[in-house]
PDB file of C-alpha atoms in Angstrom:
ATOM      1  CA  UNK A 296      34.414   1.633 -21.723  1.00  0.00           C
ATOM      2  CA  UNK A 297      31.231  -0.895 -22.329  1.00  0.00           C
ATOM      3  CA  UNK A 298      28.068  -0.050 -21.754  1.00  0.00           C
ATOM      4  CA  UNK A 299      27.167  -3.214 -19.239  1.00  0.00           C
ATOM      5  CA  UNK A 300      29.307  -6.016 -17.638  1.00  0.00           C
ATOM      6  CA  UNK A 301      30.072  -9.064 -19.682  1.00  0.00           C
ATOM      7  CA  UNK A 302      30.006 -10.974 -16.503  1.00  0.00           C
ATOM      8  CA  UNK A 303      32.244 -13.703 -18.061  1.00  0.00           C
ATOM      9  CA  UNK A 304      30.061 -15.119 -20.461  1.00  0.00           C
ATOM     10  CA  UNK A 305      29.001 -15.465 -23.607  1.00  0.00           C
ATOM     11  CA  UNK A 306      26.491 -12.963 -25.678  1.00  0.00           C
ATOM     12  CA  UNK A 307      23.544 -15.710 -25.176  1.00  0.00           C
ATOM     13  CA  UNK A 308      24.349 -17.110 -21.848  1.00  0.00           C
ATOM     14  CA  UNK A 309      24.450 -13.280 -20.368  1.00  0.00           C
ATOM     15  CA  UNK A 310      20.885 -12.626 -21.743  1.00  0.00           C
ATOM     16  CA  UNK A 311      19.684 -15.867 -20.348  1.00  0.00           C
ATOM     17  CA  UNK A 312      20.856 -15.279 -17.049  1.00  0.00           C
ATOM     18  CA  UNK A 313      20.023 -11.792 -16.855  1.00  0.00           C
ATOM     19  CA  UNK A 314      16.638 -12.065 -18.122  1.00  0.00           C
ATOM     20  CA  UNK A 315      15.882 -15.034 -15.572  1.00  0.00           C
ATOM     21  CA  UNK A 316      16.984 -13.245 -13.064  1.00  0.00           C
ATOM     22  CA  UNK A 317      14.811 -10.089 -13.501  1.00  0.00           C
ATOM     23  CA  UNK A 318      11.773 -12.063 -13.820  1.00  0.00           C
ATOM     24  CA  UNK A 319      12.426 -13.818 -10.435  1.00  0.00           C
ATOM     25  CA  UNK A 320      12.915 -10.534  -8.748  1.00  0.00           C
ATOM     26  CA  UNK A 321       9.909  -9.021 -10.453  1.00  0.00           C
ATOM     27  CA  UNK A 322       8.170 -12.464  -8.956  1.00  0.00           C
ATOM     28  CA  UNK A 323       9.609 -12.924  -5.801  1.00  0.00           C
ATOM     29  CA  UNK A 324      10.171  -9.886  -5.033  1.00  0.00           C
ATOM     30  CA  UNK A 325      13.846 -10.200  -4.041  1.00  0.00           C
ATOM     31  CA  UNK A 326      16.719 -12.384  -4.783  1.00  0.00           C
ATOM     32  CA  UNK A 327      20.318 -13.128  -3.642  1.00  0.00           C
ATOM     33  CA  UNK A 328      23.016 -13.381  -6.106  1.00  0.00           C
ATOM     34  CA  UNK A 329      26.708 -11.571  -6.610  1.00  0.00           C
ATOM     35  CA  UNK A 330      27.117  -7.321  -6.685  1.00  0.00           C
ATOM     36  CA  UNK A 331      28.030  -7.436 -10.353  1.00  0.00           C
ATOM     37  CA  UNK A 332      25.060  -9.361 -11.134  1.00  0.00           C
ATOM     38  CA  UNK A 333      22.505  -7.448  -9.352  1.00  0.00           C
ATOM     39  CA  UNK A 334      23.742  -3.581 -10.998  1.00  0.00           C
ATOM     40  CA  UNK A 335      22.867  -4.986 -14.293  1.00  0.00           C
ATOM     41  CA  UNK A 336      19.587  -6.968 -13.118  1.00  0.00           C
ATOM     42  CA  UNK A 337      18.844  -3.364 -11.464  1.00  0.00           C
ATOM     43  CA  UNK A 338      18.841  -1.705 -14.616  1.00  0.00           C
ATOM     44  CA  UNK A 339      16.815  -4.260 -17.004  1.00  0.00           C
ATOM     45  CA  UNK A 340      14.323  -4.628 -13.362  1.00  0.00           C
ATOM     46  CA  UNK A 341      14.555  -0.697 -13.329  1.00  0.00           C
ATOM     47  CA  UNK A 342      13.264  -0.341 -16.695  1.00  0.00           C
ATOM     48  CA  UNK A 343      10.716  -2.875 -16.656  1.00  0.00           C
ATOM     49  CA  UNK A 344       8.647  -1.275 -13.888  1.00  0.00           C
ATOM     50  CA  UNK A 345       9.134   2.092 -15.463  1.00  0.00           C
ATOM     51  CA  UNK A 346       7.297   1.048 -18.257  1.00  0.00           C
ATOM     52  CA  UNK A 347       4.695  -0.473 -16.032  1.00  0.00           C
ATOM     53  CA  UNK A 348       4.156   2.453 -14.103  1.00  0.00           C
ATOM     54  CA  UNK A 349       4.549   4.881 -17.156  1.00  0.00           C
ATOM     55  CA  UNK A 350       1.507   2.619 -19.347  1.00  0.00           C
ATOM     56  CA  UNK A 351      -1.085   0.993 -16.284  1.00  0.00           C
ATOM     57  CA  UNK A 352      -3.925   3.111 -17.071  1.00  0.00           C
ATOM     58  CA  UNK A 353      -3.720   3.268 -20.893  1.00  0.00           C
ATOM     59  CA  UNK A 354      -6.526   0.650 -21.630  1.00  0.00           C
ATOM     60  CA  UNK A 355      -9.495   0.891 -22.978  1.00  0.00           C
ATOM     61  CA  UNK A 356     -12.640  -1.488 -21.796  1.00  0.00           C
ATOM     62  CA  UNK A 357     -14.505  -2.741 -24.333  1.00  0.00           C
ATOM     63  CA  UNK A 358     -17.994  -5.254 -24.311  1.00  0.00           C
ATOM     64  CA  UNK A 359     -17.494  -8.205 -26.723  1.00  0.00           C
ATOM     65  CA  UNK A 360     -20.151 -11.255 -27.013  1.00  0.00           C
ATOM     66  CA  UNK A 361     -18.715 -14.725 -27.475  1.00  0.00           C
ATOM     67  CA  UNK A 362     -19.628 -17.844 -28.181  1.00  0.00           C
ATOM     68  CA  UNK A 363     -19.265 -20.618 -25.768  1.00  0.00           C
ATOM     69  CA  UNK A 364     -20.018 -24.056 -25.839  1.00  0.00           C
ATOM     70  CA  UNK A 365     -23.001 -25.108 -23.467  1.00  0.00           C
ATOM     71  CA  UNK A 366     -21.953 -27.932 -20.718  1.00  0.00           C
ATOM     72  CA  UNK A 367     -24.056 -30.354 -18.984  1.00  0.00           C
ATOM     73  CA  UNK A 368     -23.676 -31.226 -15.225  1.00  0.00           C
ATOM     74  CA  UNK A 369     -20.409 -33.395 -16.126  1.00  0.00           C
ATOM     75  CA  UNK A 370     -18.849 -30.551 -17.901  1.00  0.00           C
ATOM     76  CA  UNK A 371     -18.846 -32.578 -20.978  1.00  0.00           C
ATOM     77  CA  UNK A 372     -20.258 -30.565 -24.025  1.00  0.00           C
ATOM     78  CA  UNK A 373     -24.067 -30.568 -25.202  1.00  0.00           C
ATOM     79  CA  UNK A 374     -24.566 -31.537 -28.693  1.00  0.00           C
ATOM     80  CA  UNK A 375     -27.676 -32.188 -30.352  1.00  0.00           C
ATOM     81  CA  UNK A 376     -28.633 -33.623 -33.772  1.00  0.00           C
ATOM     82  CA  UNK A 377     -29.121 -31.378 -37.345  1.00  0.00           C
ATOM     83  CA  UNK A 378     -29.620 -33.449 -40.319  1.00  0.00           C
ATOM     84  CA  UNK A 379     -28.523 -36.246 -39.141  1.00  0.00           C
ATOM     85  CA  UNK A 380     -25.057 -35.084 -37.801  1.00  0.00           C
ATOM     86  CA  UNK A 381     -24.202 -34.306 -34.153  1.00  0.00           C
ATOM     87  CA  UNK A 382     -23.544 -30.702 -33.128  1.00  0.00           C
ATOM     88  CA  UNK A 383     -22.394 -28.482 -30.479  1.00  0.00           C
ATOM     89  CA  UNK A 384     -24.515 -25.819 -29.177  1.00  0.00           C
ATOM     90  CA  UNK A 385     -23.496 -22.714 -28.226  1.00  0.00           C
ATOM     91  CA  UNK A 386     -24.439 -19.620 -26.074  1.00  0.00           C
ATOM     92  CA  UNK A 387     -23.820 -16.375 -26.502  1.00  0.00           C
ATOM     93  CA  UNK A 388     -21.671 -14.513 -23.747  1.00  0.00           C
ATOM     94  CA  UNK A 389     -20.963 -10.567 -23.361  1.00  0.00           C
ATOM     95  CA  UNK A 390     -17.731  -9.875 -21.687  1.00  0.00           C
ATOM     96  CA  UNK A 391     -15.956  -6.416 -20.991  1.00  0.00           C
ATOM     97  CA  UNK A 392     -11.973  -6.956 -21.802  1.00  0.00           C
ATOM     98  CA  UNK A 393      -9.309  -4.475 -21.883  1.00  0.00           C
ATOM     99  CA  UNK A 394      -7.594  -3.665 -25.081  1.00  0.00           C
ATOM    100  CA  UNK A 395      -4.196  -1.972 -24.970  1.00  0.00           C
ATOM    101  CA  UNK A 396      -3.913   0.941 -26.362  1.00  0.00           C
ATOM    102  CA  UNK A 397      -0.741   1.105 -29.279  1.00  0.00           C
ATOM    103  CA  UNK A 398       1.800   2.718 -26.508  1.00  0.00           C
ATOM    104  CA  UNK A 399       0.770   0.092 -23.952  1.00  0.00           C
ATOM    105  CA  UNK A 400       1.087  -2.716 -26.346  1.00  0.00           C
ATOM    106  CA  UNK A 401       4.530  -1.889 -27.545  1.00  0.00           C
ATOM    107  CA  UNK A 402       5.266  -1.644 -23.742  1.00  0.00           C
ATOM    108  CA  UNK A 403       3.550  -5.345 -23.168  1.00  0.00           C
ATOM    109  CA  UNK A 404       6.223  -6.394 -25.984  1.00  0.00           C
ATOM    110  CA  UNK A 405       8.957  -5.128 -24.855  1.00  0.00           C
ATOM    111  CA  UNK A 406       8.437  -6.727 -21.373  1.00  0.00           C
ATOM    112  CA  UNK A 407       8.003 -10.426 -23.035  1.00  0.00           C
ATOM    113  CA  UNK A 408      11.101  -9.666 -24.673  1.00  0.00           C
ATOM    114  CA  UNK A 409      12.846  -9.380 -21.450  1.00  0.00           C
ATOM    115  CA  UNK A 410      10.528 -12.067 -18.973  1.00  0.00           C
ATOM    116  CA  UNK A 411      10.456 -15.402 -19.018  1.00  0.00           C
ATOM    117  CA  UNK A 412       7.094 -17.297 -18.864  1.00  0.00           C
ATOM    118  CA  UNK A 413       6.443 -18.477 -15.009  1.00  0.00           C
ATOM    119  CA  UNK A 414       4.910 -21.732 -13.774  1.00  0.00           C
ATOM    120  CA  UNK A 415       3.156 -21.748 -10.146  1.00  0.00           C
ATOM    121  CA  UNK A 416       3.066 -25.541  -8.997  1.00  0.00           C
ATOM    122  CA  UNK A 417       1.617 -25.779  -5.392  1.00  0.00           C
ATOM    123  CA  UNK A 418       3.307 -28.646  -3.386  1.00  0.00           C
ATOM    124  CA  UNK A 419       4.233 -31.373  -5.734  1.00  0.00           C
ATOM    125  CA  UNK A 420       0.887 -31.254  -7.151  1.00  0.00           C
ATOM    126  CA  UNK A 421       2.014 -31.035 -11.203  1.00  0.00           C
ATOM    127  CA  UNK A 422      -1.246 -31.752 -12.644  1.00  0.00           C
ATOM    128  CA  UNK A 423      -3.072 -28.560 -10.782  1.00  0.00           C
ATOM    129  CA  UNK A 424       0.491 -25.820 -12.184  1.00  0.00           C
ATOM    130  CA  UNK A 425      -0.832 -22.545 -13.436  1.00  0.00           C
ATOM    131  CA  UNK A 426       0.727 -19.988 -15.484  1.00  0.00           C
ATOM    132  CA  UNK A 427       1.167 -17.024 -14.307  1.00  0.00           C
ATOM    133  CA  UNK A 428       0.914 -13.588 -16.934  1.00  0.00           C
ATOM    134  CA  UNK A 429       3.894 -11.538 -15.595  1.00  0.00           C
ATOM    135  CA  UNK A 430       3.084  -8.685 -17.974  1.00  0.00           C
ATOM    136  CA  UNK A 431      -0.201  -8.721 -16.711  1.00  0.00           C
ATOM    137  CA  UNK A 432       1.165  -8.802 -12.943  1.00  0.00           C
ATOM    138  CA  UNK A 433       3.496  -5.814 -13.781  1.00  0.00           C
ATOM    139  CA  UNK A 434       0.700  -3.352 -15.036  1.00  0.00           C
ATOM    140  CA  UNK A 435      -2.037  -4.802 -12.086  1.00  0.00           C
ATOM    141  CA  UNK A 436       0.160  -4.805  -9.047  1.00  0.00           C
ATOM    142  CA  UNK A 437       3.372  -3.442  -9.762  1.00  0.00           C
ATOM    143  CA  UNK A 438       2.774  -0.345 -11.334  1.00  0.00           C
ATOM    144  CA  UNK A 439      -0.204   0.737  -8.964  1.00  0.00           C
ATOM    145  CA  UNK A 440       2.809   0.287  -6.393  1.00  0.00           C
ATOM    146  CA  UNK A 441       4.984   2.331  -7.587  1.00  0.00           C
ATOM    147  CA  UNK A 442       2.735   5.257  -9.090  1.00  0.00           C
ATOM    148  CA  UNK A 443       3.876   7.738  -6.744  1.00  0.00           C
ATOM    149  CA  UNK A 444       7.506   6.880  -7.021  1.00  0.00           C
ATOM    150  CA  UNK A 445       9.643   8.315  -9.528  1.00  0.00           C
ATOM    151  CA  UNK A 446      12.984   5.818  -9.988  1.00  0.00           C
ATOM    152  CA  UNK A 447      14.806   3.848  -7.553  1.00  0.00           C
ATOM    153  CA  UNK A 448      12.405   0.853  -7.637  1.00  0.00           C
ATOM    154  CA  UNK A 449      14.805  -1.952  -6.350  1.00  0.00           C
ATOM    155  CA  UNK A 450      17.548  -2.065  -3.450  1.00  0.00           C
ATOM    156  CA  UNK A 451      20.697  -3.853  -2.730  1.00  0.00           C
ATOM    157  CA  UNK A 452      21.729  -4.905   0.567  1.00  0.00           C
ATOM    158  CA  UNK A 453      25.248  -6.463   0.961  1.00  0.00           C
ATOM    159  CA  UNK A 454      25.245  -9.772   2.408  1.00  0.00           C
ATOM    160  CA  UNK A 455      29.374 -10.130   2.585  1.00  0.00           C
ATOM    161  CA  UNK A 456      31.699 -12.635   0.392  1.00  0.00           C
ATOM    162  CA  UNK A 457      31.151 -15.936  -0.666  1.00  0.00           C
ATOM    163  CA  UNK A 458      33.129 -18.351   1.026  1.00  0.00           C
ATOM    164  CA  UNK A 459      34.249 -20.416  -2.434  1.00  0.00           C
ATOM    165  CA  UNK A 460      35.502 -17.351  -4.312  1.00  0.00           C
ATOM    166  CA  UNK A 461      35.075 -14.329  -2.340  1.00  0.00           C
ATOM    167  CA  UNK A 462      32.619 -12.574  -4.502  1.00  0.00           C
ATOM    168  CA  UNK A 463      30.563  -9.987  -3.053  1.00  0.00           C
ATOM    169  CA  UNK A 464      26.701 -11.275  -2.270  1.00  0.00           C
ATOM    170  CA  UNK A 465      23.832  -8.925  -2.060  1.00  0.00           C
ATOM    171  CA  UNK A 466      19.958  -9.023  -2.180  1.00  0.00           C
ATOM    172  CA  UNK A 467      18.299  -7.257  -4.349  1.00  0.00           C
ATOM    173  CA  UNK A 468      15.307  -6.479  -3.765  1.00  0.00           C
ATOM    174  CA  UNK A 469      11.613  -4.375  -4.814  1.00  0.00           C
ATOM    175  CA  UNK A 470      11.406  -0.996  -2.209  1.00  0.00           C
TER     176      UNK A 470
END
């Protein structure tokens, strides 16, 4: 008996679909697709806020200075002249970051292995799309969520059959 469903495709195509899926749900919070489809997308989705839960604390803040380029009023930068040649000035900056610890990096990999970068475009406004850091999303919202929750993260509801082919529907969604 295999270990997961082959869902009819090939090695590649199964990956891709199953990892696109997973990061929609993990976005959206809930998505509709066929019973088959949402038992494995349970257990990559599953996993995924495990580790998120299991690694949100394990950070480390740390001050670091910076140098950034000064800007006038146009936000254009400043530059001033040294021997003849134009040059940027710069100010110094201190800013507190937080640097994964070696467990909660491996756990940040592991994630991008599975999620799919996301694009938020408001309206049909292309120019003004941001990127949104799903890894970053999981550890700051998801896994505070779920802290107190050990397993059973998602849950499907069963929609009925699809009229083309009868398959089962369900939405799967975060508890």
């Amino acid at each position: 008996m295999a270990g997961y469903r082959k869902l009819g495709r090939t090695t590649a195509q199964r990956k891709a679909l199953l990892r696109n899926q997973v990061t929609n749900l993990l976005y959206h919070g809930r998505i509709k697709t066929t019973e088959s489809k949402a038992k494995e997308v349970r257990k990559m989705a599953e996993k995924m806020i495990a580790l998120a839960v299991k690694e949100m604390d394990n950070f480390e803040e740390v001050t670091v200075t910076a140098k950034v380029p000064r800007k006038d009023a146009e936000g254009r930068r400043v530059k001033e002249e040294v021997d003849g040649k134009k040059v940027t000035v710069y100010d110094e900056l201190e800013k507190t970051i937080k640097k994964d610890k070696a467990t909660r990096l491996h756990a940040r990999r592991q994630m991008l292995k599975v999620l799919y970068p996301v694009v938020e475009v408001p309206g049909n406004k292309k120019r003004s799309a941001k990127k949104v850091d799903m890894v970053a999303k999981m550890f700051d919202e998801v896994g505070p969520k779920y802290q107190d929750r050990n397993g059973g993260y998602t849950r499907m509801i069963k929609i009925g059959q699809r009229k083309g082919d009868g398959a089962m529907e369900v939405f799967i969604e975060l508890v």
